[in-house]
Short mmCIF file of C-alpha atoms and ligand atoms in Angstrom, two decimals:
data_model
loop_
_atom_site.label_atom_id
_atom_site.label_comp_id
_atom_site.label_asym_id
_atom_site.label_seq_id
_atom_site.Cartn_x
_atom_site.Cartn_y
_atom_site.Cartn_z
CA MET A 333 -65.51 110.79 220.20
CA SER A 334 -65.46 111.60 216.47
CA LYS A 335 -63.61 114.65 215.31
CA PRO A 336 -65.74 117.73 214.47
CA GLU A 337 -65.74 118.63 210.78
CA ILE A 338 -64.46 122.04 209.69
CA LEU A 339 -64.31 123.85 206.39
CA LEU A 340 -60.93 125.38 205.50
CA VAL A 341 -61.62 128.15 202.98
CA GLY A 342 -58.05 128.88 201.87
CA PRO A 343 -54.66 127.29 202.51
CA TYR A 344 -52.96 127.72 205.92
CA PRO A 345 -49.29 126.97 206.50
CA GLU A 346 -48.44 123.26 206.78
CA TRP A 347 -47.70 123.59 210.56
CA ASP A 348 -51.28 124.78 211.12
CA LEU A 349 -52.80 122.16 208.89
CA VAL A 350 -51.01 119.37 210.75
CA GLU A 351 -52.33 120.69 214.08
CA LEU A 352 -55.88 121.18 212.76
CA GLU A 353 -55.96 117.70 211.33
CA LYS A 354 -55.13 116.26 214.75
CA GLN A 355 -58.36 117.71 216.16
CA TYR A 356 -60.73 117.98 213.20
CA VAL A 357 -61.78 116.50 209.92
CA VAL A 358 -60.58 119.28 207.59
CA HIS A 359 -62.48 119.82 204.34
CA LYS A 360 -60.29 121.95 202.03
CA LEU A 361 -62.58 124.08 199.87
CA TYR A 362 -59.65 125.58 197.99
CA GLU A 363 -58.73 122.17 196.55
CA ALA A 364 -62.22 121.62 195.04
CA THR A 365 -62.77 122.35 191.38
CA ASP A 366 -66.54 122.40 191.78
CA LYS A 367 -66.91 124.36 195.04
CA ASP A 368 -70.71 124.26 195.12
CA ALA A 369 -70.78 120.50 194.72
CA PHE A 370 -68.02 120.13 197.30
CA LEU A 371 -69.99 122.22 199.82
CA SER A 372 -73.33 120.48 199.20
CA ASP A 373 -71.75 117.06 199.64
CA ARG A 374 -70.25 117.99 203.01
CA ALA A 375 -72.56 120.77 204.26
CA ALA A 376 -74.48 118.77 206.86
CA GLY A 377 -71.32 117.74 208.75
CA ILE A 378 -69.55 121.06 208.86
CA ARG A 379 -69.64 122.75 212.24
CA ALA A 380 -66.93 125.36 211.84
CA VAL A 381 -65.36 127.52 209.14
CA ALA A 382 -61.67 128.43 209.26
CA THR A 383 -60.92 131.21 206.87
CA ARG A 384 -58.41 134.03 206.17
CA GLY A 385 -58.87 137.75 206.56
CA GLU A 386 -59.12 138.48 202.87
CA LEU A 387 -61.25 135.43 202.05
CA GLY A 388 -63.83 135.73 204.81
CA ALA A 389 -67.11 133.83 204.61
CA SER A 390 -69.91 135.15 202.38
CA ALA A 391 -73.67 135.01 203.12
CA ALA A 392 -73.98 132.53 200.24
CA MET A 393 -71.39 130.20 201.87
CA ILE A 394 -72.99 130.45 205.28
CA GLU A 395 -76.39 129.76 203.78
CA LYS A 396 -75.05 126.48 202.36
CA LEU A 397 -73.87 125.32 205.82
CA PRO A 398 -76.92 124.57 208.00
CA ASN A 399 -74.95 123.33 211.02
CA VAL A 400 -72.05 125.81 211.18
CA GLN A 401 -71.57 127.29 214.61
CA ILE A 402 -68.40 129.40 214.35
CA VAL A 403 -66.35 131.21 211.74
CA SER A 404 -62.71 131.58 212.84
CA VAL A 405 -60.71 134.15 210.87
CA TYR A 406 -56.94 133.86 210.49
CA GLY A 407 -56.43 137.65 210.40
CA VAL A 408 -57.56 140.75 212.26
CA GLY A 409 -59.87 142.05 209.47
CA TYR A 410 -63.28 140.41 209.30
CA ASP A 411 -64.80 142.67 206.68
CA ALA A 412 -65.08 139.75 204.28
CA VAL A 413 -67.27 137.79 206.72
CA ASP A 414 -70.96 138.53 206.36
CA LEU A 415 -71.64 139.50 209.98
CA PRO A 416 -75.42 140.08 209.57
CA ALA A 417 -75.75 136.49 208.12
CA CYS A 418 -73.75 135.14 211.11
CA ARG A 419 -75.69 137.17 213.69
CA ALA A 420 -78.99 136.06 212.25
CA ARG A 421 -78.03 132.44 212.80
CA GLY A 422 -76.19 132.92 216.14
CA ILE A 423 -72.87 131.91 214.50
CA HIS A 424 -69.85 133.08 216.43
CA VAL A 425 -67.05 134.93 214.60
CA THR A 426 -63.47 135.22 215.91
CA ASN A 427 -60.34 136.93 214.56
CA THR A 428 -56.68 137.19 215.47
CA PRO A 429 -56.02 140.71 216.80
CA ASP A 430 -52.94 141.94 218.66
CA VAL A 431 -50.60 139.12 217.60
CA LEU A 432 -50.06 140.71 214.20
CA THR A 433 -50.11 144.42 215.09
CA ASN A 434 -46.33 145.02 215.33
CA ASP A 435 -45.47 143.15 212.14
CA VAL A 436 -48.10 145.05 210.12
CA ALA A 437 -46.82 148.33 211.52
CA ASP A 438 -43.22 147.33 210.68
CA LEU A 439 -44.10 146.60 207.06
CA GLY A 440 -45.92 149.93 206.73
CA ILE A 441 -42.82 151.77 207.92
CA ALA A 442 -40.59 149.69 205.65
CA MET A 443 -42.85 150.51 202.71
CA MET A 444 -42.62 154.25 203.43
CA LEU A 445 -38.85 154.15 203.71
CA ALA A 446 -38.35 151.91 200.66
CA GLN A 447 -40.59 153.98 198.50
CA SER A 448 -39.35 157.40 199.67
CA ARG A 449 -35.73 156.50 199.27
CA GLY A 450 -36.29 154.58 196.07
CA MET A 451 -34.70 151.40 197.40
CA ILE A 452 -36.17 148.96 194.87
CA GLY A 453 -34.89 151.11 191.95
CA ALA A 454 -31.59 151.62 193.75
CA GLU A 455 -31.02 147.88 193.98
CA ARG A 456 -31.80 147.59 190.25
CA TRP A 457 -29.27 150.40 189.65
CA VAL A 458 -26.59 148.24 191.28
CA LYS A 459 -27.60 144.92 189.75
CA ASP A 460 -28.05 146.10 186.18
CA GLY A 461 -24.71 147.88 186.10
CA SER A 462 -26.19 151.42 186.01
CA TRP A 463 -24.06 152.44 188.97
CA ALA A 464 -20.85 151.69 187.10
CA ALA A 465 -22.20 152.90 183.71
CA LYS A 466 -24.16 156.00 184.70
CA GLY A 467 -22.86 156.99 188.15
CA LEU A 468 -24.82 158.19 191.07
CA TYR A 469 -28.39 157.08 191.69
CA PRO A 470 -30.96 159.92 191.33
CA LEU A 471 -31.73 161.74 194.58
CA LYS A 472 -34.87 160.78 196.49
CA ARG A 473 -37.00 162.32 199.26
CA ARG A 474 -36.22 162.36 202.99
CA VAL A 475 -38.54 160.76 205.56
CA TRP A 476 -37.40 161.96 208.98
CA GLY A 477 -38.89 165.17 210.27
CA ARG A 478 -41.64 165.39 207.63
CA ARG A 479 -45.45 165.58 208.14
CA VAL A 480 -47.36 162.38 208.33
CA GLY A 481 -51.04 161.50 208.71
CA VAL A 482 -52.38 158.28 210.17
CA LEU A 483 -55.94 157.54 209.11
CA GLY A 484 -57.32 155.29 211.83
CA LEU A 485 -55.49 155.29 215.20
CA GLY A 486 -56.49 151.83 216.34
CA ARG A 487 -54.02 149.20 217.38
CA ILE A 488 -52.12 149.12 214.11
CA GLY A 489 -52.30 152.90 213.53
CA PHE A 490 -50.99 153.48 217.02
CA GLU A 491 -47.99 151.19 216.47
CA VAL A 492 -47.27 152.90 213.17
CA ALA A 493 -47.37 156.32 214.91
CA LYS A 494 -45.10 155.10 217.68
CA ARG A 495 -42.52 154.05 215.12
CA LEU A 496 -42.94 157.40 213.22
CA LYS A 497 -42.00 159.26 216.40
CA GLY A 498 -38.62 157.56 216.11
CA PHE A 499 -38.16 159.42 212.85
CA ASP A 500 -39.03 162.74 214.53
CA MET A 501 -42.03 163.13 212.22
CA ASP A 502 -44.79 165.67 212.77
CA ILE A 503 -47.74 163.32 213.33
CA ALA A 504 -51.48 163.99 212.88
CA TYR A 505 -54.26 161.46 212.88
CA SER A 506 -57.87 161.10 211.93
CA ASP A 507 -60.43 158.78 213.62
CA VAL A 508 -64.07 158.90 214.66
CA SER A 509 -63.01 160.57 217.91
CA GLU A 510 -59.97 162.02 219.58
CA LYS A 511 -57.88 159.38 221.28
CA PRO A 512 -56.60 159.90 224.86
CA TYR A 513 -53.49 157.82 224.11
CA ALA A 514 -52.51 159.99 221.07
CA GLU A 515 -49.79 161.85 222.95
CA GLY A 516 -47.90 164.41 220.88
CA MET A 517 -50.18 163.89 217.83
CA THR A 518 -52.58 166.43 216.32
CA TYR A 519 -56.22 165.31 215.88
CA ILE A 520 -57.79 166.29 212.55
CA ALA A 521 -61.21 164.74 212.12
CA ASP A 522 -61.59 165.41 208.39
CA PRO A 523 -59.51 163.02 206.21
CA VAL A 524 -59.21 165.68 203.48
CA ALA A 525 -57.74 168.17 205.96
CA LEU A 526 -55.46 165.42 207.29
CA ALA A 527 -54.22 164.69 203.77
CA GLU A 528 -53.68 168.37 203.05
CA ARG A 529 -51.16 168.76 205.89
CA SER A 530 -49.43 165.39 205.19
CA ASP A 531 -46.40 164.38 203.11
CA PHE A 532 -47.17 160.73 203.92
CA LEU A 533 -50.65 159.32 204.63
CA PHE A 534 -50.98 155.88 206.27
CA VAL A 535 -54.28 154.03 205.90
CA THR A 536 -54.64 151.85 208.98
CA LEU A 537 -58.33 151.65 209.69
CA ALA A 538 -60.44 148.51 209.95
CA ALA A 539 -62.51 148.24 206.77
CA SER A 540 -66.33 148.22 206.85
CA ALA A 541 -69.18 149.49 204.74
CA ALA A 542 -68.81 152.81 206.58
CA THR A 543 -65.19 153.31 205.61
CA ARG A 544 -65.58 152.29 201.97
CA HIS A 545 -63.60 154.81 199.81
CA ILE A 546 -62.90 156.99 202.83
CA VAL A 547 -59.72 157.77 200.93
CA SER A 548 -61.71 159.52 198.23
CA ARG A 549 -60.68 161.42 195.16
CA ASP A 550 -60.65 164.57 197.32
CA VAL A 551 -58.33 162.99 199.89
CA ILE A 552 -55.98 161.80 197.17
CA THR A 553 -55.96 165.24 195.51
CA ALA A 554 -55.31 166.93 198.88
CA LEU A 555 -52.29 164.65 199.50
CA GLY A 556 -50.97 166.05 196.22
CA PRO A 557 -48.11 165.59 193.72
CA GLU A 558 -45.46 165.40 196.45
CA GLY A 559 -47.50 163.15 198.73
CA MET A 560 -47.33 159.44 199.36
CA LEU A 561 -50.18 157.10 200.25
CA ILE A 562 -49.39 153.92 202.23
CA ASN A 563 -52.12 151.30 202.57
CA ILE A 564 -51.74 148.36 204.94
CA SER A 565 -55.45 147.97 205.66
CA ARG A 566 -57.91 147.01 202.94
CA ALA A 567 -58.25 148.13 199.34
CA SER A 568 -61.94 149.01 199.93
CA ASN A 569 -60.82 151.93 202.09
CA ILE A 570 -59.48 153.64 198.94
CA ASP A 571 -61.24 154.77 195.76
CA GLU A 572 -58.89 152.71 193.60
CA ASP A 573 -60.01 154.21 190.31
CA ALA A 574 -59.31 157.67 191.61
CA LEU A 575 -55.98 156.48 193.01
CA LEU A 576 -54.87 154.99 189.68
CA GLU A 577 -55.90 158.09 187.81
CA ALA A 578 -54.06 160.33 190.27
CA LEU A 579 -50.92 158.23 190.07
CA GLU A 580 -51.02 158.16 186.27
CA ASN A 581 -51.56 161.92 186.00
CA GLY A 582 -49.14 163.02 188.74
CA VAL A 583 -52.02 164.40 190.87
CA LEU A 584 -50.60 162.11 193.60
CA GLY A 585 -46.85 161.67 193.94
CA SER A 586 -46.62 157.99 194.85
CA ALA A 587 -48.16 155.08 196.70
CA ALA A 588 -46.96 152.03 198.60
CA LEU A 589 -49.70 149.39 198.65
CA ASP A 590 -50.06 145.99 200.30
CA VAL A 591 -53.75 145.44 199.36
CA PHE A 592 -55.72 145.65 196.11
CA GLU A 593 -59.24 145.29 194.83
CA GLY A 594 -59.64 141.80 193.38
CA GLU A 595 -56.26 140.66 194.79
CA PRO A 596 -54.26 138.68 193.92
CA LYS A 597 -55.43 139.70 190.42
CA LEU A 598 -54.79 143.41 190.84
CA ASN A 599 -55.68 146.02 188.23
CA PRO A 600 -52.88 145.74 185.57
CA ARG A 601 -52.66 149.56 185.42
CA PHE A 602 -50.71 149.35 188.71
CA LEU A 603 -48.03 147.24 187.00
CA SER A 604 -47.05 149.89 184.49
CA LEU A 605 -46.63 152.70 187.05
CA ASP A 606 -43.18 153.55 188.26
CA ASN A 607 -44.39 155.66 191.22
CA VAL A 608 -45.79 152.69 193.16
CA LEU A 609 -44.34 150.09 195.51
CA LEU A 610 -46.50 146.97 195.31
CA GLN A 611 -46.60 144.29 198.01
CA PRO A 612 -48.47 140.97 197.96
CA HIS A 613 -50.71 141.43 201.05
CA HIS A 614 -48.06 140.20 203.43
CA ALA A 615 -47.96 142.76 206.20
CA SER A 616 -48.62 140.06 208.80
CA GLY A 617 -46.34 137.62 206.92
CA THR A 618 -43.63 136.66 209.34
CA ILE A 619 -43.14 133.13 210.62
CA GLU A 620 -43.54 134.33 214.23
CA THR A 621 -46.82 136.18 213.66
CA ARG A 622 -48.33 133.62 211.30
CA LYS A 623 -47.66 130.87 213.92
CA ALA A 624 -49.36 133.03 216.57
CA MET A 625 -52.34 133.67 214.27
CA GLY A 626 -52.71 129.93 213.58
CA GLN A 627 -52.53 129.20 217.26
CA LEU A 628 -55.24 131.76 217.98
CA VAL A 629 -57.51 130.30 215.29
CA ARG A 630 -57.10 126.88 216.98
CA ASP A 631 -57.57 128.32 220.44
CA ASN A 632 -60.85 129.87 219.38
CA LEU A 633 -62.07 126.67 217.77
CA ALA A 634 -60.99 124.57 220.75
CA ALA A 635 -62.73 126.91 223.16
CA HIS A 636 -65.88 126.76 221.14
CA PHE A 637 -66.00 122.99 221.04
CA ALA A 638 -65.25 122.86 224.74
CA ASN A 639 -68.03 125.34 225.48
CA ALA A 640 -65.47 127.68 227.00
CA PRO A 641 -65.32 131.48 226.47
CA LEU A 642 -63.89 132.41 223.09
CA PRO A 643 -60.44 134.12 223.41
CA THR A 644 -61.05 136.71 220.68
CA PRO A 645 -64.69 136.98 219.64
CA VAL A 646 -65.97 139.51 217.15
CA VAL A 647 -69.61 138.40 217.27
C1 8YV B 1183 -54.36 138.04 206.22
C2 8YV B 1183 -55.15 140.19 207.01
O1 8YV B 1183 -55.35 137.46 206.95
O2 8YV B 1183 -55.11 140.30 209.34
C3 8YV B 1183 -55.67 140.53 208.32
O3 8YV B 1183 -56.80 141.12 208.30
O4 8YV B 1183 -55.59 140.58 205.99
C4 8YV B 1183 -53.93 139.30 206.93
O5 8YV B 1183 -53.33 139.09 208.08
C5 8YV B 1183 -53.19 137.15 206.02
O6 8YV B 1183 -52.59 137.62 204.88
C6 8YV B 1183 -53.57 135.71 205.88
O7 8YV B 1183 -54.28 135.50 204.74
#
């Protein structure tokens, strides 16, 4: 039997590519200079799309692929996949939940600690000789015992909160409803009220049209000049213009961000701020997790082509 043809939207690690190429003819969209011509030449044969969380699959792309049956996302977030376009054509969509939850939560905590204790600047202080020349590093802010808000108590938010308990923090959360598993945490429905009582605010909710700019100018202002915003979800959850303005004017104390509008070409205003910790969207970026994500992408594709139930369907 001939191998099914799949479209790979962005690069995967070599170990995944090797495995995919054993089962499928893989068309690498990211290598094409003229993407439209590349798609039109191959469109008829393509039966599956393998993409990444931040790359997704647009309505325009899906429209160009008349025989596509499944979009398999390497990532938990599928906000960049046009779900209505997929639903309209009966195209399945799968993602990679659970396998990345703990690593994403770990990076969020690391970002909070690194930023609050000024670890990046502290390393520079050692390496550039400031320690010897100037003496002690400026004092920074404590983490343990302080007030923290978690916006979105889903799988990742819950794992963040679990870790925060280890720092004896006073935890509140906001979500569409109170969660029965939120033991020892205060429920505050309104994100502005949540920000008002928080020293640190984690953004951990799945992005959708409904959550766009949920971290509004008002939320950012409520977090205040001593507050820190930590985003390990999607940039679209935050009003980025309001965030930049607040960071530049001291309306917000600081931010630790793994995701940006237009990434990887983020707004250059971020680069000149000294109250931000910037990360290259790598919260799920461990070898262990990425291998599990790649396996789950392949498991979903294999199940689809075997007419078996999909392990992690979204649609
Ligand atoms: C990316 C993510 O998919 O899980 C998500 O939603 O955004 C990430 O895990 C990952 O960076 C691979 O591109």
